[in-house]
Amino acid sequence: GPLKEVFFFPTEVACTEHVFNPDSLFPCPCPLPHGVETSFSRLLGHIMSASSSLDLCVFAFTNFSLSRAVLALHERGVAIRILTDMDYTLITGSQIGAIRRAGICVRCDCGAVHMHHKFAVLDGRRLITGSLNWTLTAIQSNKENVLVTDEPDLVRPFIAEFQRLWDANDPI
Amino acid sequence: GPLKEVFFFPTEVACTEHVFNPDSLFPCPCPLPHGVETSFSRLLGHIMSASSSLDLCVFAFTNFSLSRAVLALHERGVAIRILTDMDYTLITGSQIGAIRRAGICVRCDCGAVHMHHKFAVLDGRRLITGSLNWTLTAIQSNKENVLVTDEPDLVRPFIAEFQRLWDANDPI
Ligand SMILES: [Zn+2]
Ligand SMILES: [Zn+2]
């Protein structure tokens, strides 16, 4: 059947360098534990698996590794659209500035209504959703859940909602 | 196949009295629109469908209608366990006090780590999860998603995580 995965946070802190450099010939010199699969490395692995598109709807985005994954996909030619909450693009540590400067298309949901989503659709067929904001606190300190699935009945409504919100926030 | 539903918020404001009194012979006298199915009435309908158990893990719980649904299930003999975040039980409008006074078992996740979950498992076989907190703001004002499924591969990990957190927060 279609992929269905759930993982929970907080997760152990471990090196995630292998997700970004799977073919590296050199052992990573950082002081974190290596060879440990964590909820976070699994999340990063799913994001890095995108080959054609990534639609991301996140209310806060301050996590550096998640930003690194998005920038790596962009460099690889993956079409990226990010919808975020205006109130949070200016907070300390927000990665949205760096992402914009790289040429990635970001739209702010500037309505009075708070954008509380945290989901991503990869290649129009894989959904990542849950309680987890794309922040450092969420990943290292909160009890959170993430659900990943290719189940079309679950992915389809999120694709439609993303498009609806994207069109509604066209700056032109 | 197993149930898979997704709905989004904010939703229209409409009367939800029919969810609580489906067999009422009298038309509801309230000023809200009637006969409208909304994301909120669908969410309430799912919760009210529980026949044997409800395990609820919510970080904030201030919504009166959701509290009413939980109290109605309790009165009907449904076994209810609620895990919530200590920091939020004392906030204005929290329904946890009323729920405790009704004799429902509530445990507080008192750890340093923030409990950010918002999921429920009904009858050990239906999962409700998403970005939505059980607050009034979330339902009326935020852009939120809720996913409901009977898919065993998705329900099972949440059952295990609930039990793990429940045991970890045994007050004795
Ligand atoms: Zn390392
Ligand atoms: Zn009414």
Short mmCIF file of C-alpha atoms and ligand atoms in Angstrom, two decimals:
data_model
loop_
_atom_site.label_atom_id
_atom_site.label_comp_id
_atom_site.label_asym_id
_atom_site.label_seq_id
_atom_site.Cartn_x
_atom_site.Cartn_y
_atom_site.Cartn_z
CA GLY A 1 0.00 0.00 0.00
CA PRO A 2 0.95 3.68 -0.11
CA LEU A 3 3.53 4.97 2.37
CA LYS A 4 2.21 5.72 5.87
CA GLU A 5 4.66 6.81 8.53
CA VAL A 6 4.31 8.54 11.87
CA PHE A 7 7.09 9.83 14.05
CA PHE A 8 7.22 11.69 17.29
CA PHE A 9 9.33 14.39 18.86
CA PRO A 10 11.37 15.28 20.85
CA THR A 11 13.99 13.10 19.28
CA GLU A 12 17.58 12.35 20.24
CA VAL A 13 20.07 14.94 19.06
CA ALA A 14 22.27 13.34 16.40
CA CYS A 15 24.23 14.40 13.35
CA THR A 16 22.14 14.77 10.18
CA GLU A 17 25.05 15.44 7.82
CA HIS A 18 24.50 12.10 6.02
CA VAL A 19 21.08 13.31 4.84
CA PHE A 20 22.74 16.19 3.00
CA ASN A 21 25.86 14.33 1.88
CA PRO A 22 24.92 10.67 1.50
CA ASP A 23 27.91 9.94 -0.75
CA SER A 24 30.58 11.65 1.34
CA LEU A 25 33.82 9.67 1.56
CA PHE A 26 34.93 11.41 4.74
CA PRO A 27 33.57 10.71 8.22
CA CYS A 28 31.85 13.75 9.69
CA PRO A 29 34.07 15.46 12.29
CA CYS A 30 31.24 17.01 14.34
CA PRO A 31 30.85 16.04 18.00
CA LEU A 32 27.26 14.72 17.72
CA PRO A 33 26.41 10.99 17.66
CA HIS A 34 26.59 9.44 14.17
CA GLY A 35 24.80 6.53 12.55
CA VAL A 36 21.64 7.22 14.56
CA GLU A 37 18.32 7.46 12.73
CA THR A 38 16.10 10.00 14.53
CA SER A 39 12.67 11.50 13.91
CA PHE A 40 14.44 14.58 12.65
CA SER A 41 16.75 12.75 10.22
CA ARG A 42 13.71 10.87 8.90
CA LEU A 43 11.85 14.16 8.40
CA LEU A 44 14.85 15.69 6.62
CA GLY A 45 15.23 12.53 4.51
CA HIS A 46 11.64 12.79 3.32
CA ILE A 47 12.06 16.45 2.41
CA MET A 48 15.31 15.74 0.57
CA SER A 49 13.53 13.02 -1.44
CA ALA A 50 11.55 15.61 -3.43
CA SER A 51 12.56 15.47 -7.09
CA SER A 52 10.26 17.92 -8.87
CA SER A 53 8.29 20.14 -6.46
CA LEU A 54 7.87 21.18 -2.85
CA ASP A 55 4.86 23.15 -1.63
CA LEU A 56 5.34 24.26 1.93
CA CYS A 57 2.87 25.94 4.24
CA VAL A 58 4.48 26.84 7.55
CA PHE A 59 3.63 29.40 10.12
CA ALA A 60 7.15 29.67 11.58
CA PHE A 61 10.41 28.74 9.90
CA THR A 62 13.54 29.19 11.99
CA ASN A 63 15.17 25.77 11.76
CA PHE A 64 18.52 25.95 10.01
CA SER A 65 18.68 22.30 8.87
CA LEU A 66 15.19 22.49 7.37
CA SER A 67 16.20 25.69 5.59
CA ARG A 68 19.37 23.96 4.36
CA ALA A 69 17.21 21.14 2.94
CA VAL A 70 14.95 23.61 1.14
CA LEU A 71 17.95 25.47 -0.30
CA ALA A 72 19.54 22.18 -1.45
CA LEU A 73 16.34 21.19 -3.25
CA HIS A 74 16.19 24.61 -4.90
CA GLU A 75 19.76 24.22 -6.11
CA ARG A 76 18.83 20.80 -7.50
CA GLY A 77 16.08 22.44 -9.58
CA VAL A 78 13.06 21.44 -7.49
CA ALA A 79 10.21 23.96 -7.91
CA ILE A 80 9.51 25.40 -4.46
CA ARG A 81 6.59 27.47 -3.23
CA ILE A 82 6.46 28.62 0.38
CA LEU A 83 3.47 30.12 2.09
CA THR A 84 4.15 31.59 5.51
CA ASP A 85 2.63 33.84 8.12
CA MET A 86 3.69 37.46 7.77
CA ASP A 87 3.91 38.04 11.49
CA TYR A 88 6.68 35.51 11.76
CA THR A 89 8.97 36.35 8.86
CA LEU A 90 10.61 39.07 10.87
CA ILE A 91 11.27 37.09 14.04
CA THR A 92 14.80 36.31 15.16
CA GLY A 93 16.26 33.37 13.34
CA SER A 94 13.66 33.30 10.59
CA GLN A 95 15.06 31.51 7.55
CA ILE A 96 12.60 33.19 5.19
CA GLY A 97 15.02 36.03 4.33
CA ALA A 98 17.78 33.63 3.26
CA ILE A 99 15.28 31.55 1.32
CA ARG A 100 13.96 34.61 -0.51
CA ARG A 101 17.47 35.81 -1.33
CA ALA A 102 18.19 32.42 -2.93
CA GLY A 103 15.37 33.17 -5.38
CA ILE A 104 12.72 30.89 -3.89
CA CYS A 105 9.15 32.05 -4.24
CA VAL A 106 7.65 32.96 -0.86
CA ARG A 107 4.17 34.34 -0.30
CA CYS A 108 2.99 35.77 2.99
CA ASP A 109 -0.47 35.05 4.20
CA CYS A 110 -1.09 38.59 5.41
CA GLY A 111 -4.74 38.22 6.42
CA ALA A 112 -6.06 38.96 9.88
CA VAL A 113 -6.50 35.23 10.22
CA HIS A 114 -3.57 33.35 11.71
CA MET A 115 -1.98 30.76 9.40
CA HIS A 116 -1.38 27.82 11.71
CA HIS A 117 -0.66 25.10 9.14
CA LYS A 118 2.56 23.10 9.08
CA PHE A 119 2.39 20.86 6.06
CA ALA A 120 4.35 20.12 2.92
CA VAL A 121 3.45 18.38 -0.32
CA LEU A 122 6.32 16.77 -2.22
CA ASP A 123 6.15 16.06 -5.95
CA GLY A 124 2.36 16.44 -5.78
CA ARG A 125 2.05 13.03 -4.13
CA ARG A 126 3.59 12.91 -0.67
CA LEU A 127 2.15 14.74 2.33
CA ILE A 128 4.07 15.71 5.45
CA THR A 129 1.80 17.13 8.14
CA GLY A 130 1.44 17.27 11.91
CA SER A 131 1.86 19.48 14.94
CA LEU A 132 5.50 20.35 14.30
CA ASN A 133 6.51 23.90 13.49
CA TRP A 134 9.73 24.29 11.52
CA THR A 135 11.57 25.74 14.49
CA LEU A 136 14.42 24.58 16.65
CA THR A 137 12.31 24.52 19.83
CA ALA A 138 9.69 22.32 18.22
CA ILE A 139 12.23 19.76 17.12
CA GLN A 140 14.43 19.63 20.18
CA SER A 141 12.05 20.46 22.97
CA ASN A 142 8.38 19.87 22.24
CA LYS A 143 6.27 16.76 22.18
CA GLU A 144 5.16 16.76 18.56
CA ASN A 145 3.96 14.42 15.84
CA VAL A 146 4.63 14.21 12.11
CA LEU A 147 2.68 12.07 9.69
CA VAL A 148 3.99 11.22 6.22
CA THR A 149 1.81 9.56 3.64
CA ASP A 150 1.35 8.97 -0.09
CA GLU A 151 -2.31 8.06 0.44
CA PRO A 152 -4.06 9.99 -2.39
CA ASP A 153 -7.26 10.61 -0.38
CA LEU A 154 -5.19 12.40 2.26
CA VAL A 155 -2.74 14.17 -0.06
CA ARG A 156 -5.35 15.54 -2.49
CA PRO A 157 -7.19 17.87 -0.05
CA PHE A 158 -3.88 19.41 1.06
CA ILE A 159 -2.86 20.04 -2.57
CA ALA A 160 -6.18 21.81 -3.16
CA GLU A 161 -5.91 23.85 0.06
CA PHE A 162 -2.34 24.89 -0.76
CA GLN A 163 -3.39 26.09 -4.22
CA ARG A 164 -6.39 27.93 -2.78
CA LEU A 165 -4.22 29.75 -0.19
CA TRP A 166 -1.46 30.39 -2.75
CA ASP A 167 -3.92 32.00 -5.18
CA ALA A 168 -5.60 33.97 -2.39
CA ASN A 169 -2.25 35.48 -1.43
CA ASP A 170 -1.09 36.51 -4.89
CA PRO A 171 0.68 39.81 -4.22
CA ILE A 172 -0.24 41.22 -7.63
CA GLY B 1 -11.03 1.31 2.24
CA PRO B 2 -10.65 2.78 5.73
CA LEU B 3 -12.04 6.26 6.40
CA LYS B 4 -9.80 9.14 5.31
CA GLU B 5 -11.09 12.68 5.68
CA VAL B 6 -9.42 16.07 5.75
CA PHE B 7 -11.03 19.35 6.58
CA PHE B 8 -9.81 22.87 6.89
CA PHE B 9 -10.46 25.88 9.07
CA PRO B 10 -11.57 28.60 9.51
CA THR B 11 -15.05 27.39 8.81
CA GLU B 12 -18.37 29.20 8.54
CA VAL B 13 -20.05 29.87 11.87
CA ALA B 14 -23.18 27.73 12.07
CA CYS B 15 -25.30 26.06 14.70
CA THR B 16 -23.99 22.68 15.90
CA GLU B 17 -26.95 21.82 18.13
CA HIS B 18 -27.97 18.94 15.82
CA VAL B 19 -24.71 17.14 16.60
CA PHE B 20 -25.66 17.04 20.28
CA ASN B 21 -29.40 16.49 19.81
CA PRO B 22 -29.84 14.64 16.52
CA ASP B 23 -33.32 13.42 17.47
CA SER B 24 -34.72 16.72 18.71
CA LEU B 25 -38.30 17.35 17.59
CA PHE B 26 -38.02 21.11 18.04
CA PRO B 27 -36.25 23.50 15.68
CA CYS B 28 -33.30 25.20 17.36
CA PRO B 29 -34.19 28.80 18.29
CA CYS B 30 -30.61 30.16 18.15
CA PRO B 31 -29.75 32.95 15.67
CA LEU B 32 -26.98 31.02 13.85
CA PRO B 33 -27.49 29.46 10.39
CA HIS B 34 -28.95 25.93 10.53
CA GLY B 35 -28.66 22.92 8.24
CA VAL B 36 -25.09 23.85 7.29
CA GLU B 37 -22.39 21.20 7.55
CA THR B 38 -19.10 22.87 8.54
CA SER B 39 -15.59 21.66 9.35
CA PHE B 40 -16.47 22.19 13.00
CA SER B 41 -19.73 20.22 12.91
CA ARG B 42 -17.88 17.40 11.13
CA LEU B 43 -15.18 17.42 13.82
CA LEU B 44 -17.81 17.38 16.57
CA GLY B 45 -19.69 14.61 14.77
CA HIS B 46 -16.59 12.43 14.70
CA ILE B 47 -15.95 12.99 18.40
CA MET B 48 -19.57 12.24 19.28
CA SER B 49 -19.32 8.97 17.30
CA ALA B 50 -17.09 7.40 20.00
CA SER B 51 -18.88 4.47 21.62
CA SER B 52 -16.34 2.95 24.01
CA SER B 53 -13.26 5.13 24.51
CA LEU B 54 -11.70 8.53 23.82
CA ASP B 55 -8.00 9.23 24.39
CA LEU B 56 -7.29 12.90 23.97
CA CYS B 57 -3.92 14.65 23.93
CA VAL B 58 -4.36 18.41 23.69
CA PHE B 59 -2.15 21.23 24.67
CA ALA B 60 -4.93 23.80 25.08
CA PHE B 61 -8.61 23.11 25.69
CA THR B 62 -10.84 26.15 25.93
CA ASN B 63 -13.54 25.37 23.38
CA PHE B 64 -16.94 25.04 25.01
CA SER B 65 -18.56 22.88 22.31
CA LEU B 66 -15.65 20.43 22.32
CA SER B 67 -15.89 20.27 26.10
CA ARG B 68 -19.63 19.68 25.81
CA ALA B 69 -18.96 16.77 23.44
CA VAL B 70 -16.45 15.23 25.86
CA LEU B 71 -18.89 15.61 28.78
CA ALA B 72 -21.71 14.05 26.71
CA LEU B 73 -19.53 11.04 25.88
CA HIS B 74 -18.61 10.68 29.54
CA GLU B 75 -22.29 10.69 30.51
CA ARG B 76 -22.89 8.01 27.88
CA GLY B 77 -20.30 5.78 29.59
CA VAL B 78 -17.40 6.28 27.14
CA ALA B 79 -14.04 5.78 28.91
CA ILE B 80 -12.14 9.06 28.58
CA ARG B 81 -8.49 9.84 29.24
CA ILE B 82 -7.18 13.36 28.70
CA LEU B 83 -3.55 14.36 28.63
CA THR B 84 -2.92 18.08 28.65
CA ASP B 85 -0.19 20.63 29.22
CA MET B 86 -0.02 21.88 32.78
CA ASP B 87 0.83 25.42 31.79
CA TYR B 88 -2.49 25.74 30.06
CA THR B 89 -4.97 24.25 32.52
CA LEU B 90 -5.12 27.47 34.46
CA ILE B 91 -5.65 29.83 31.52
CA THR B 92 -8.89 31.74 31.15
CA GLY B 93 -11.62 29.65 29.64
CA SER B 94 -9.89 26.33 30.15
CA GLN B 95 -12.45 23.55 30.17
CA ILE B 96 -10.17 21.18 32.09
CA GLY B 97 -11.62 22.20 35.48
CA ALA B 98 -15.19 21.40 34.43
CA ILE B 99 -14.05 18.15 32.85
CA ARG B 100 -12.20 17.10 36.03
CA ARG B 101 -15.21 17.98 38.20
CA ALA B 102 -17.36 15.69 36.05
CA GLY B 103 -15.07 12.83 37.10
CA ILE B 104 -13.09 12.48 33.88
CA CYS B 105 -9.50 11.35 34.26
CA VAL B 106 -7.07 14.12 33.29
CA ARG B 107 -3.30 13.91 33.50
CA CYS B 108 -1.00 16.85 33.12
CA ASP B 109 2.19 16.54 31.23
CA CYS B 110 4.23 18.56 33.69
CA GLY B 111 7.66 18.10 32.14
CA ALA B 112 9.90 20.92 31.02
CA VAL B 113 9.10 19.82 27.51
CA HIS B 114 6.13 21.47 25.87
CA MET B 115 3.27 19.15 24.92
CA HIS B 116 2.24 20.41 21.50
CA HIS B 117 0.11 17.49 20.35
CA LYS B 118 -3.50 17.86 19.32
CA PHE B 119 -4.79 14.40 18.58
CA ALA B 120 -7.54 12.06 19.68
CA VAL B 121 -8.05 8.32 19.30
CA LEU B 122 -11.65 7.08 19.34
CA ASP B 123 -12.56 3.51 20.24
CA GLY B 124 -8.94 2.50 19.65
CA ARG B 125 -9.44 2.70 15.90
CA ARG B 126 -10.10 6.24 14.67
CA LEU B 127 -7.49 8.99 14.70
CA ILE B 128 -8.22 12.72 14.67
CA THR B 129 -5.06 14.79 14.30
CA GLY B 130 -3.84 18.04 12.76
CA SER B 131 -2.80 21.58 13.54
CA LEU B 132 -5.98 22.54 15.38
CA ASN B 133 -5.89 23.34 19.07
CA TRP B 134 -9.13 22.82 20.95
CA THR B 135 -9.65 26.54 21.41
CA LEU B 136 -12.17 29.04 20.12
CA THR B 137 -9.55 31.09 18.27
CA ALA B 138 -8.25 28.06 16.43
CA ILE B 139 -11.69 27.10 15.19
CA GLN B 140 -13.05 30.50 14.30
CA SER B 141 -9.97 32.43 13.32
CA ASN B 142 -6.99 30.34 12.30
CA LYS B 143 -6.11 28.55 9.11
CA GLU B 144 -5.91 24.98 10.36
CA ASN B 145 -6.22 21.40 9.18
CA VAL B 146 -7.73 18.28 10.69
CA LEU B 147 -7.22 14.78 9.39
CA VAL B 148 -9.49 11.89 10.39
CA THR B 149 -8.63 8.32 9.53
CA ASP B 150 -9.25 4.68 10.47
CA GLU B 151 -6.09 3.59 8.63
CA PRO B 152 -4.46 1.16 11.12
CA ASP B 153 -0.88 2.06 10.12
CA LEU B 154 -1.57 5.67 11.04
CA VAL B 155 -3.75 5.05 14.11
CA ARG B 156 -1.44 2.48 15.77
CA PRO B 157 1.58 4.78 16.40
CA PHE B 158 -0.68 7.40 18.00
CA ILE B 159 -2.22 4.76 20.31
CA ALA B 160 1.27 3.69 21.39
CA GLU B 161 2.45 7.29 21.88
CA PHE B 162 -0.63 8.13 23.93
CA GLN B 163 -0.07 5.14 26.19
CA ARG B 164 3.62 6.01 26.56
CA LEU B 165 2.85 9.61 27.55
CA TRP B 166 -0.04 8.50 29.79
CA ASP B 167 2.20 6.08 31.70
CA ALA B 168 5.03 8.61 31.88
CA ASN B 169 2.70 11.10 33.56
CA ASP B 170 1.21 8.79 36.17
CA PRO B 171 0.85 11.09 39.19
CA ILE B 172 1.40 8.23 41.67
ZN ZN C 1 28.44 14.92 12.27
ZN ZN C 2 -29.21 26.70 16.53
#
